[in-house]
Coordinates of C-alpha atoms in Angstrom, one line a residue:
M1 CA -12.2 40.3 5.2
V2 CA -14.8 38.7 7.8
N3 CA -17.7 40.7 6.3
N4 CA -17.0 39.3 2.7
R5 CA -16.6 35.8 4.0
I6 CA -19.9 36.4 5.6
K7 CA -21.6 37.3 2.6
E8 CA -19.7 34.6 0.4
L9 CA -21.3 31.9 2.9
E10 CA -24.6 33.7 3.2
S11 CA -24.8 33.4 -0.7
L12 CA -23.5 29.8 -0.8
I13 CA -25.9 28.7 1.8
T14 CA -29.1 30.0 0.2
R15 CA -28.2 28.8 -3.3
Y16 CA -27.6 25.2 -1.8
Q17 CA -30.7 25.2 0.1
K18 CA -32.7 26.3 -3.0
S19 CA -31.0 23.5 -4.7
Y20 CA -31.8 21.0 -2.1
Y21 CA -35.5 22.0 -1.8
D22 CA -35.8 21.7 -5.5
G23 CA -34.8 18.3 -5.7
E24 CA -31.3 18.9 -7.0
G25 CA -28.9 18.9 -4.0
E26 CA -25.6 20.1 -5.1
I27 CA -23.2 19.2 -2.2
S28 CA -23.4 16.6 0.4
D29 CA -25.1 17.4 4.0
A30 CA -21.8 16.9 5.5
E31 CA -20.4 19.8 3.5
F32 CA -23.6 22.1 3.8
D33 CA -22.9 21.6 7.7
K34 CA -19.5 22.7 7.3
L35 CA -20.6 26.0 5.5
W36 CA -23.5 26.4 8.1
D37 CA -21.1 26.0 11.1
E38 CA -18.4 28.2 9.6
L39 CA -21.0 31.4 9.2
K40 CA -22.5 30.5 12.9
S41 CA -18.9 30.9 14.3
L42 CA -18.3 34.1 12.3
D43 CA -22.2 35.4 12.9
P44 CA -24.1 33.5 15.5
D45 CA -27.1 36.1 14.9
N46 CA -27.3 35.9 11.1
A47 CA -30.8 35.6 9.7
I48 CA -30.0 32.6 7.4
L49 CA -29.2 30.5 10.4
H50 CA -32.9 30.9 11.7
R51 CA -34.5 30.4 7.9
V52 CA -35.6 27.3 6.4
G53 CA -35.3 27.0 2.4
A54 CA -38.3 27.3 0.2
D55 CA -40.1 25.3 -2.3
S56 CA -40.4 25.5 -5.8
G57 CA -43.5 27.4 -7.2
N58 CA -45.2 24.3 -8.8
F59 CA -47.9 23.5 -6.2
A60 CA -50.4 25.0 -3.8
K61 CA -49.0 26.6 -0.7
V62 CA -50.2 25.1 2.7
R63 CA -49.6 26.1 6.4
H64 CA -48.2 23.4 8.5
V65 CA -50.1 21.8 11.5
M66 CA -46.8 21.3 13.3
P67 CA -43.5 23.5 13.4
M68 CA -41.0 22.3 11.1
G69 CA -37.9 24.1 11.9
S70 CA -34.6 23.2 11.8
Q71 CA -32.5 21.6 14.9
E72 CA -29.8 22.4 16.8
K73 CA -26.6 20.5 15.4
A74 CA -23.6 18.9 17.0
A75 CA -20.6 18.3 14.7
D76 CA -18.6 15.9 17.0
P77 CA -18.7 14.3 20.8
E78 CA -17.2 17.5 22.3
Q79 CA -20.3 19.6 21.0
F80 CA -22.4 16.9 21.9
L81 CA -21.4 16.6 25.2
A82 CA -21.5 20.5 25.7
W83 CA -25.2 20.6 24.8
A84 CA -25.7 17.4 27.3
A85 CA -24.1 19.4 29.9
K86 CA -26.9 22.0 29.8
H87 CA -29.6 19.4 29.2
D88 CA -29.3 16.8 31.9
Y89 CA -31.8 14.0 31.1
D90 CA -32.9 10.8 33.2
Q91 CA -32.8 9.3 29.7
Y92 CA -31.9 10.1 26.3
L93 CA -34.5 9.1 23.7
V94 CA -32.0 8.5 20.2
E95 CA -33.7 8.3 16.8
Y96 CA -32.0 8.0 13.4
K97 CA -31.7 11.1 11.6
L98 CA -33.0 10.1 8.1
D99 CA -31.2 11.6 5.2
G100 CA -34.6 12.4 3.1
A101 CA -37.0 15.0 2.5
S102 CA -39.4 16.2 5.2
L103 CA -43.3 15.9 4.8
E104 CA -46.5 16.6 7.2
L105 CA -49.3 14.4 7.0
Q106 CA -52.3 16.2 7.8
Y107 CA -55.4 14.5 9.3
E108 CA -58.9 15.5 10.1
N109 CA -61.0 13.0 11.9
G110 CA -58.9 10.2 10.9
Y111 CA -58.8 10.7 7.5
L112 CA -55.7 12.0 5.2
K113 CA -56.4 15.8 3.8
R114 CA -53.1 17.2 2.7
A115 CA -49.3 16.1 2.6
V116 CA -47.3 19.3 2.9
T117 CA -43.4 19.6 2.4
R118 CA -41.3 21.3 4.6
G119 CA -40.9 24.6 2.5
D120 CA -39.9 27.6 5.0
G121 CA -40.8 25.9 8.0
T122 CA -44.2 27.6 8.5
I123 CA -45.5 26.9 4.7
G124 CA -44.8 24.2 2.1
D125 CA -45.9 22.7 -1.1
D126 CA -49.4 20.7 -1.3
I127 CA -48.1 17.4 -2.8
T128 CA -51.0 15.0 -1.4
A129 CA -51.6 13.6 -4.8
N130 CA -48.0 12.3 -5.2
A131 CA -48.1 11.5 -1.4
R132 CA -50.8 9.0 -1.4
R133 CA -48.8 7.1 -4.1
M134 CA -46.0 6.6 -1.6
N135 CA -45.6 3.4 0.6
G136 CA -46.1 4.3 4.3
V137 CA -48.5 7.1 3.6
A138 CA -52.1 6.1 5.2
A139 CA -55.2 7.3 3.7
A140 CA -56.9 6.7 7.0
I141 CA -55.5 6.0 10.5
L142 CA -56.8 2.7 11.4
K143 CA -55.8 0.9 15.0
D144 CA -56.8 -3.1 15.5
G145 CA -59.0 -2.2 12.5
Q146 CA -60.7 0.7 13.7
L147 CA -60.7 4.2 12.5
L148 CA -59.0 6.5 15.0
P149 CA -60.7 10.2 14.8
F150 CA -57.2 11.9 15.1
T151 CA -57.1 15.5 13.8
G152 CA -53.7 16.9 13.7
G153 CA -50.4 16.4 11.9
I154 CA -48.0 13.5 11.4
R155 CA -44.2 14.5 10.5
G156 CA -42.2 12.3 8.6
E157 CA -39.1 11.5 6.1
V158 CA -39.4 10.7 2.3
I159 CA -36.7 8.2 1.7
M160 CA -35.7 6.3 -1.3
T161 CA -34.1 2.9 -0.6
H162 CA -30.5 2.2 -1.8
E163 CA -32.2 -1.1 -3.5
V164 CA -34.7 1.0 -5.6
H165 CA -31.8 3.9 -6.4
K166 CA -29.6 0.9 -7.8
E167 CA -32.3 -0.5 -9.9
H168 CA -34.4 2.7 -11.2
F169 CA -32.5 5.9 -10.5
A170 CA -28.7 5.0 -10.7
D171 CA -28.6 8.4 -13.0
K172 CA -29.3 10.6 -9.9
A173 CA -26.3 11.4 -7.7
N174 CA -27.9 10.0 -4.5
C175 CA -31.0 8.7 -2.9
R176 CA -32.1 12.3 -1.2
N177 CA -31.7 13.9 -4.4
A178 CA -33.8 11.6 -6.2
A179 CA -36.7 11.3 -3.9
N180 CA -36.5 15.1 -3.6
G181 CA -37.1 15.2 -7.6
L182 CA -39.9 12.5 -7.6
M183 CA -42.0 13.7 -5.0
K184 CA -42.5 17.0 -6.6
R185 CA -43.1 16.1 -10.2
K186 CA -46.3 17.6 -11.2
D187 CA -47.8 14.5 -13.0
G188 CA -46.6 12.0 -9.9
K189 CA -44.6 9.6 -11.7
G190 CA -42.3 7.6 -9.6
S191 CA -44.0 8.6 -6.0
E192 CA -44.6 4.9 -5.8
Y193 CA -40.9 4.2 -5.3
L194 CA -40.8 6.5 -2.1
K195 CA -41.0 5.4 1.2
L196 CA -42.4 7.7 4.1
I197 CA -40.7 6.8 7.6
V198 CA -42.4 8.9 10.6
Y199 CA -41.3 10.0 13.8
D200 CA -43.9 13.0 15.2
A201 CA -47.4 13.7 15.6
L202 CA -49.3 16.3 17.2
S203 CA -53.2 16.3 17.8
T204 CA -54.5 19.6 17.5
D205 CA -58.1 19.3 18.9
G206 CA -57.4 18.5 22.6
K207 CA -57.5 14.6 22.1
S208 CA -54.9 12.7 23.6
F209 CA -53.1 9.7 22.0
F210 CA -49.9 9.4 23.9
T211 CA -47.9 11.0 27.0
N212 CA -44.3 10.9 25.8
E213 CA -42.2 10.7 23.0
E214 CA -41.8 6.7 23.3
E215 CA -45.4 6.4 23.5
K216 CA -45.7 8.7 20.4
I217 CA -43.7 6.2 18.5
R218 CA -45.4 3.0 19.6
W219 CA -48.7 4.6 18.8
L220 CA -47.7 5.5 15.4
M221 CA -46.4 2.0 14.9
D222 CA -49.5 0.4 16.1
C223 CA -51.4 2.8 13.8
G224 CA -49.5 0.9 11.0
F225 CA -47.0 3.4 9.9
N226 CA -43.4 2.8 9.2
V227 CA -41.3 4.3 12.1
V228 CA -38.3 5.6 12.7
R229 CA -35.6 3.5 15.0
L230 CA -35.9 4.5 18.5
V231 CA -33.1 3.5 21.1
I232 CA -32.8 5.1 24.6
C233 CA -29.6 5.7 26.5
K234 CA -29.1 6.4 29.7
S235 CA -26.2 8.7 29.8
P236 CA -24.4 11.2 27.1
D237 CA -21.5 8.8 27.2
R238 CA -23.6 6.0 26.1
V239 CA -25.1 8.1 23.4
I240 CA -21.7 8.5 22.1
A241 CA -20.9 4.7 22.2
Y242 CA -24.4 4.2 20.3
R243 CA -23.5 7.0 17.6
A244 CA -20.1 4.9 17.1
K245 CA -22.1 1.7 16.8
V246 CA -24.6 3.2 14.2
M247 CA -21.9 4.8 12.1
E248 CA -20.2 1.4 11.4
D249 CA -24.1 -0.4 10.8
R250 CA -25.4 2.3 8.7
K251 CA -24.0 0.7 5.5
N252 CA -25.9 -2.1 6.0
L253 CA -29.2 -0.1 6.2
E254 CA -31.7 0.2 3.4
Y255 CA -31.8 3.9 3.5
D256 CA -29.3 6.8 4.5
I257 CA -29.1 8.7 7.6
D258 CA -26.9 11.3 8.4
G259 CA -26.9 11.5 12.2
L260 CA -28.8 10.8 15.3
V261 CA -31.8 13.2 16.9
I262 CA -31.2 13.4 20.7
K263 CA -34.3 14.5 22.7
E264 CA -35.9 14.0 26.2
R265 CA -38.7 11.7 27.0
V266 CA -41.0 14.6 28.1
I267 CA -43.3 16.2 24.9
N268 CA -42.2 19.7 25.1
L269 CA -44.8 21.6 22.6
A270 CA -43.4 25.1 23.7
D271 CA -39.9 23.9 22.5
A272 CA -41.1 22.3 19.5
S273 CA -42.8 25.5 18.3
R274 CA -39.5 27.5 18.2
A275 CA -37.6 28.1 15.0
R276 CA -34.8 26.0 16.4
P277 CA -36.0 23.7 19.4
D278 CA -33.3 24.0 22.4
R279 CA -34.5 20.6 24.3
Q280 CA -33.2 18.2 21.4
I281 CA -30.3 18.1 19.0
A282 CA -29.0 16.6 15.7
F283 CA -26.1 14.5 16.4
K284 CA -24.5 14.5 12.9
F285 CA -22.1 12.1 11.4
S286 CA -19.3 14.1 9.4
L287 CA -16.7 13.8 6.6
E288 CA -13.9 14.0 9.3
E289 CA -14.7 10.8 11.0
A290 CA -15.4 7.2 10.3
V291 CA -15.4 3.7 11.4
T292 CA -13.1 1.2 10.2
T293 CA -11.3 -1.9 11.2
L294 CA -7.7 -2.1 12.9
R295 CA -5.6 -4.6 10.9
Q296 CA -2.2 -4.2 12.6
V297 CA -0.1 -1.7 14.6
E298 CA 3.3 -0.5 13.5
W299 CA 6.2 1.1 15.9
S300 CA 7.7 4.1 14.3
Q301 CA 11.0 4.9 16.0
S302 CA 11.8 8.6 16.2
G303 CA 14.9 9.0 18.1
A304 CA 14.6 7.3 21.2
T305 CA 10.7 7.0 21.2
Y306 CA 8.6 3.9 19.8
T307 CA 5.2 5.6 18.7
P308 CA 2.3 3.2 17.9
V309 CA 0.7 3.5 14.3
A310 CA -2.7 2.2 13.7
V311 CA -3.1 0.5 10.3
F312 CA -6.7 0.2 9.2
D313 CA -9.0 -0.4 6.2
E314 CA -9.0 2.7 4.2
V315 CA -11.5 5.5 5.0
E316 CA -12.1 8.7 3.4
L317 CA -11.9 11.7 6.0
N318 CA -12.6 15.1 4.7
G319 CA -11.9 14.4 1.3
T320 CA -8.6 12.6 1.6
K321 CA -8.2 8.7 1.8
V322 CA -6.6 7.6 5.0
Q323 CA -5.2 4.3 6.3
R324 CA -2.9 5.2 9.0
A325 CA -3.2 7.0 12.4
S326 CA -1.1 7.8 15.6
L327 CA -2.3 5.8 18.7
A328 CA -0.1 8.3 20.8
N329 CA 1.5 5.7 23.3
P330 CA 1.2 2.4 25.0
D331 CA -1.3 4.3 27.9
T332 CA -3.5 5.6 25.1
M333 CA -3.7 2.4 23.6
R334 CA -4.6 0.7 26.9
K335 CA -7.2 3.4 27.8
L336 CA -8.7 2.7 24.5
G337 CA -9.1 -1.2 24.7
V338 CA -7.8 -1.3 21.2
R339 CA -7.2 -4.6 19.7
I340 CA -6.3 -6.1 16.2
G341 CA -9.5 -6.7 14.5
S342 CA -11.5 -3.8 16.8
H343 CA -13.8 -1.7 14.9
V344 CA -12.5 2.0 15.6
V345 CA -13.7 5.5 15.2
V346 CA -11.1 7.6 13.3
V347 CA -11.1 11.3 13.3
K348 CA -9.3 13.9 11.5
R349 CA -10.6 17.4 12.5
G350 CA -9.4 21.0 11.5
E351 CA -5.7 20.7 10.8
I352 CA -5.2 17.6 13.2
I353 CA -3.8 14.6 11.9
P354 CA -6.0 11.2 11.8
K355 CA -6.2 9.7 15.1
I356 CA -8.2 6.7 16.8
E357 CA -10.9 8.3 19.1
S358 CA -12.6 5.5 20.6
V359 CA -13.4 1.7 20.2
V360 CA -16.9 0.4 18.9
E361 CA -18.2 -1.9 21.6
E362 CA -19.5 -5.0 20.0
K363 CA -20.0 -8.5 21.5
N364 CA -18.8 -11.7 19.7
L365 CA -16.2 -10.1 17.5
E366 CA -12.9 -12.1 17.2
T367 CA -10.0 -9.5 18.0
F368 CA -6.4 -10.4 19.1
A369 CA -4.0 -8.5 21.5
I370 CA -1.4 -5.8 20.3
E371 CA 2.2 -7.0 20.6
Y372 CA 4.6 -4.3 22.4
P373 CA 8.2 -4.2 21.1
D374 CA 10.4 -4.9 24.1
K375 CA 14.0 -4.7 22.4
C376 CA 15.4 -1.6 20.2
E377 CA 15.5 -2.9 16.5
T378 CA 18.8 -0.9 16.3
C379 CA 20.9 -1.7 19.2
G380 CA 19.0 -4.7 21.1
S381 CA 18.7 -2.5 24.5
D382 CA 15.4 -3.4 26.8
L383 CA 13.1 -0.9 26.2
V384 CA 11.3 1.2 28.7
D385 CA 7.6 1.1 29.0
E386 CA 6.7 4.1 31.0
G387 CA 3.2 4.2 30.0
S388 CA 3.3 7.5 28.2
R389 CA 6.3 6.6 26.7
L390 CA 8.0 3.7 25.0
Y391 CA 11.7 4.3 24.4
C392 CA 15.1 3.1 23.9
P393 CA 17.4 4.1 27.1
N394 CA 20.6 3.8 25.6
K395 CA 22.2 7.3 24.7
K396 CA 24.6 5.6 22.5
C397 CA 22.0 3.9 20.4
P398 CA 23.1 4.5 16.7
K399 CA 19.4 5.4 15.6
R400 CA 19.0 7.9 18.7
V401 CA 22.4 9.5 17.8
L402 CA 21.6 10.1 13.9
H403 CA 18.2 11.3 14.9
Q404 CA 19.7 14.1 17.0
L405 CA 22.4 15.0 14.5
L406 CA 19.4 15.6 12.1
K407 CA 17.1 17.3 14.1
Y408 CA 20.1 19.7 15.3
Q409 CA 20.9 20.6 12.0
Q410 CA 17.1 21.2 11.1
V411 CA 16.4 23.4 14.1
V412 CA 19.6 25.4 13.8
D413 CA 19.1 25.6 10.2
I414 CA 22.6 24.8 8.9
R415 CA 21.2 24.2 5.3
D416 CA 24.2 23.3 3.6
L417 CA 24.9 20.3 5.9
G418 CA 22.1 18.5 4.7
E419 CA 20.8 14.8 5.7
T420 CA 22.6 13.0 3.0
L421 CA 26.3 14.4 4.1
I422 CA 25.1 13.8 7.8
T423 CA 24.3 10.5 7.1
S424 CA 27.4 9.7 5.6
L425 CA 29.5 11.2 7.9
F426 CA 27.7 9.3 10.8
N427 CA 28.2 5.9 8.9
D428 CA 31.7 6.8 8.8
K429 CA 32.0 7.5 12.4
R430 CA 33.3 11.2 12.0
L431 CA 30.0 12.4 13.4
Q432 CA 28.9 10.9 16.7
S433 CA 27.8 13.8 18.6
V434 CA 26.4 17.2 18.3
S435 CA 29.9 18.4 19.4
D436 CA 31.3 16.4 16.2
I437 CA 29.7 19.1 13.9
Y438 CA 31.7 22.0 15.2
S439 CA 34.9 20.1 14.8
L440 CA 34.8 19.4 11.3
Q441 CA 37.3 21.0 9.3
E442 CA 37.3 21.9 5.6
E443 CA 40.0 19.0 4.6
D444 CA 37.6 16.5 6.2
L445 CA 34.6 17.5 4.0
V446 CA 36.5 17.6 0.8
P447 CA 36.4 13.3 0.3
Y448 CA 32.5 13.9 0.4
F449 CA 32.6 16.5 -2.7
L450 CA 35.7 15.3 -4.8
N451 CA 36.7 12.0 -6.2
E452 CA 40.5 10.8 -5.4
E453 CA 41.6 11.8 -8.7
S454 CA 40.5 15.5 -8.1
M455 CA 41.9 15.5 -4.5
E456 CA 45.2 14.1 -6.0
A457 CA 45.3 17.2 -8.4
D458 CA 45.0 19.3 -5.1
K459 CA 41.5 20.7 -6.5
K460 CA 39.7 23.0 -4.1
S461 CA 36.3 22.1 -3.3
L462 CA 33.8 24.7 -3.3
G463 CA 31.1 22.6 -1.6
A464 CA 33.2 21.6 1.3
E465 CA 34.3 25.2 1.9
K466 CA 30.4 26.2 1.5
V467 CA 29.5 23.7 4.3
Y468 CA 32.5 24.4 6.6
N469 CA 31.5 28.2 6.7
S470 CA 27.8 27.3 7.0
I471 CA 28.6 25.6 10.4
Q472 CA 30.9 28.1 11.6
S473 CA 28.0 30.9 11.1
H474 CA 25.6 29.1 12.9
R475 CA 27.5 29.2 16.3
R476 CA 25.5 32.3 18.0
M477 CA 21.9 31.3 18.4
K478 CA 19.2 32.0 21.0
L479 CA 18.9 29.5 24.1
A480 CA 15.5 28.2 22.9
S481 CA 16.7 26.9 19.4
F482 CA 19.9 25.7 21.1
V483 CA 17.9 23.4 23.7
G484 CA 14.9 22.6 21.1
A485 CA 17.8 21.4 18.9
F486 CA 19.0 18.4 21.1
D487 CA 15.9 16.2 19.9
I488 CA 14.9 15.8 23.8
E489 CA 11.5 14.1 24.1
G490 CA 8.9 17.0 25.0
I491 CA 10.6 19.9 24.1
G492 CA 11.2 21.6 20.8
E493 CA 12.2 24.8 20.1
T494 CA 8.7 26.3 20.7
S495 CA 8.2 25.0 24.2
A496 CA 11.6 25.8 24.9
Q497 CA 10.7 29.4 24.3
K498 CA 7.7 29.1 26.4
L499 CA 10.1 28.0 29.4
V500 CA 12.5 30.6 28.8
D501 CA 9.6 33.2 28.7
A502 CA 8.4 31.7 32.0
G503 CA 12.0 32.9 33.8
F504 CA 14.1 29.9 32.8
N505 CA 16.2 32.2 30.7
S506 CA 19.7 30.9 31.0
L507 CA 21.1 27.2 30.2
E508 CA 22.1 26.8 33.8
L509 CA 18.3 27.8 35.1
L510 CA 16.9 25.1 32.7
L511 CA 19.3 22.3 33.4
N512 CA 18.7 22.7 37.1
A513 CA 14.9 22.9 36.8
N514 CA 13.2 20.3 38.7
A515 CA 10.0 18.4 37.2
D516 CA 7.6 20.7 39.8
Q517 CA 9.1 23.8 38.4
I518 CA 8.5 23.0 34.6
S519 CA 5.1 21.5 35.1
S520 CA 4.2 24.9 37.1
V521 CA 4.6 26.4 33.5
Y522 CA 1.1 26.4 31.5
G523 CA 1.1 23.6 29.1
F524 CA 3.7 21.6 30.8
A525 CA 1.8 18.6 32.5
D526 CA 3.3 16.5 35.1
I527 CA 4.7 13.7 32.9
M528 CA 5.9 15.7 30.5
A529 CA 7.9 17.7 32.8
K530 CA 9.7 14.6 34.1
T531 CA 10.7 13.4 30.9
I532 CA 11.8 17.0 30.0
V533 CA 14.3 16.9 33.0
E534 CA 15.5 13.5 32.4
G535 CA 16.3 14.4 28.7
L536 CA 18.1 17.9 29.8
A537 CA 20.1 15.8 32.5
E538 CA 21.2 13.3 29.6
N539 CA 22.5 16.1 27.7
A540 CA 23.6 18.4 30.6
E541 CA 27.3 17.8 29.9
E542 CA 27.5 18.2 26.4
M543 CA 25.2 21.4 26.5
R544 CA 27.5 22.8 29.0
S545 CA 30.8 22.0 27.2
L546 CA 29.8 23.4 24.1
V547 CA 28.9 26.8 25.5
D548 CA 31.8 27.0 28.3
S549 CA 34.1 26.4 25.4
G550 CA 32.8 29.5 23.5
T551 CA 31.7 27.0 20.6
I552 CA 28.3 28.1 21.1
I553 CA 27.2 31.7 21.9
L554 CA 24.1 32.1 23.2
E555 CA 22.1 35.5 22.8
S556 CA 20.8 37.2 25.5
E557 CA 17.1 36.8 25.9
G558 CA 14.4 39.6 25.8
G559 CA 15.8 41.4 22.9
G560 CA 15.2 41.7 19.2
L561 CA 12.5 43.9 17.0
L562 CA 10.1 41.0 17.2
A563 CA 10.6 39.7 21.0
G564 CA 7.5 38.4 22.3
K565 CA 5.7 38.4 19.1
S566 CA 4.5 35.1 17.6
F567 CA 4.1 34.7 13.5
C568 CA 2.3 32.2 11.1
F569 CA 2.9 32.3 7.4
T570 CA 0.2 31.1 4.9
G571 CA 0.3 31.1 0.8
E572 CA 3.1 32.2 -1.3
L573 CA 5.8 34.9 -0.3
V574 CA 7.3 37.1 -3.3
T575 CA 10.6 38.4 -2.0
M576 CA 11.6 35.3 -0.3
K577 CA 11.0 31.8 0.7
R578 CA 8.9 30.9 3.7
A579 CA 12.0 29.3 5.5
D580 CA 13.8 32.2 5.3
A581 CA 11.0 34.4 6.7
E582 CA 10.7 32.4 9.7
S583 CA 14.5 32.6 10.1
L584 CA 14.1 36.4 10.1
V585 CA 11.6 36.2 12.8
K586 CA 13.5 34.0 15.1
K587 CA 17.0 35.9 14.5
N588 CA 14.9 39.0 15.6
G589 CA 13.5 37.4 18.8
G590 CA 10.0 36.3 17.7
S591 CA 8.6 32.9 17.3
I592 CA 6.9 31.0 14.6
K593 CA 3.9 28.9 14.8
S594 CA 2.7 26.4 12.3
S595 CA -1.1 26.9 12.9
V596 CA -3.4 29.6 14.1
T597 CA -4.1 29.8 18.0
K598 CA -5.7 32.5 20.1
D599 CA -2.4 33.8 21.3
L600 CA -0.7 34.2 18.0
S601 CA 0.5 37.9 17.2
Y602 CA 0.1 37.9 13.3
L603 CA -0.9 36.0 10.3
V604 CA 1.3 36.9 7.6
T605 CA -0.4 36.4 3.8
N606 CA -0.5 37.7 0.6
D607 CA -3.9 37.2 0.0
R608 CA -6.1 38.7 3.0
E609 CA -9.5 37.5 1.0
S610 CA -8.3 33.7 0.9
G611 CA -11.1 31.3 2.4
S612 CA -8.3 29.1 3.6
S613 CA -8.6 27.9 7.2
K614 CA -6.0 29.7 8.6
N615 CA -7.6 33.2 7.5
V616 CA -10.8 31.9 8.7
K617 CA -9.4 30.9 12.1
A618 CA -7.7 34.5 12.4
A619 CA -11.1 35.9 11.6
K620 CA -12.7 34.0 14.2
F621 CA -9.9 34.8 17.0
G622 CA -9.5 38.4 15.9
I623 CA -6.0 37.9 15.0
P624 CA -4.4 40.8 12.8
V625 CA -3.6 39.8 9.1
I626 CA -0.8 41.5 7.5
S627 CA 1.0 41.5 4.0
E628 CA 4.3 40.6 3.2
D629 CA 5.3 44.1 2.9
E630 CA 3.7 45.0 6.4
F631 CA 5.9 42.0 7.7
L632 CA 8.9 43.2 6.4
K633 CA 8.0 46.9 7.7
L634 CA 8.1 45.3 11.5
L635 CA 12.0 44.7 11.1
E636 CA 12.6 48.2 9.7
A637 CA 12.6 49.7 13.3

């Protein structure tokens, strides 16, 4: 399956490279980069990754004076920081990454001889006649009115401004496609609408005109060229902050950029001559992040916890429109320094829900403090702000109780006792605790299925009978399911299973565990451990009562055909619903994961050739992918 996906990616990348270099790009740079990154993760040494696309055959071929290879890429701050950890510079020179078409101007003794496109990185098309008509292409290099005897190459990017695109070429998909098409026209028509912005130069005759990268940009500017914007940052964190600012400002630029280029001050010719230079990196913008303005914060109450949710001006992330994102908790908000009116970076990577990653630092921006709720909107109790959690401490809070009942039904999987029926029973004061579920008799349920006339006629309610039987059939369960069903902050069914696997394999061991013992288990931090211990203590009396009375029978741990194995399902199943398959896994001692992680035992799918994100991750991590039939055979042993 992996080899098939690699071949598919090779074909797609080759196709899109060709269309790009022929001036008719079919997809955006960000979409192309996702394909590139996927191939890189599956086959890092693939030849496609070390090859630049080729131009059309409409022009004479000319060898470059200076290398025009592709750059290493970072798609997000984490990848950039990983690169920066290996490239510790005193200063980081940061330039706009122009979204246009590369061009090399070749000069001899100060006079323009040729203009060559990028081509395959070594040889490109000679479009000199067209280039001479472009804004920013100098026929001779002059400084202070004097001809400079420069021999070598000057590299830049051919771009089309938004204004020109709107006025003259609105039929083209974007500025880059329009610029690519015009610069390679045989008749040269339209080249006068294009603009060259330069960022690199190399003298080939031994004469020195500059000694570092900053001086190089200054020299190019003094020679009358349009030059790329250059900013100097003193640390990787400042680069990240500057990138966030540029992401916001780029909508106001006259041309398109798709990231930043980060390099050192020293001119490193040896590195620049590589097919893929190591001493500089393209810090890309992506479809998975955007800058927007925070308009308000809503507080979502789920059980006892109040979670801040950011509401901002709509942005598009990874093909979907987004207007809300989690702010996690009060500590996260304070650390971010977020305020109403702040310009914020919103991210959505992989299968992660949108979140606010950072605040764009700006002066003279009018912002307002966020108001934190201090009273429970349901019971009026004073809320407790622990920093990592804002919550209602009243265990009898009606909203907390109802949420716990619904959570219990969901985890234990008492399907016939649905949300509507639970809510009605709760409102009628018949259900006020988990224990009340098991005290329900068939006659208690009849009024919720039959009207008074039917009850007076002594009609039997099949619905009431079905719910009662369903409740009684869900009295035997695993310890992790029982504990995870109590809606305790920080401990769901999956995390409870981790604690059971770590040795807390009885109810008493769990209830008697202290925060230090819980935090010693991998994946449980100190704050989470403290919250879990408090939540277990709060529910301990009822838990013990249910088990000691025999109402709930906890199955012994360690057994089952699927014990110790974890499963993730994707796509449609044929013989059963996904919920039934997941229930089978749990009943046989296994566990369920909603996403593909490195410790997953099996990914179950009937479409192994799918290019879904779960299939791709499974291939990347070397996780076995099995069919529905193979899954069922595991239960036959």
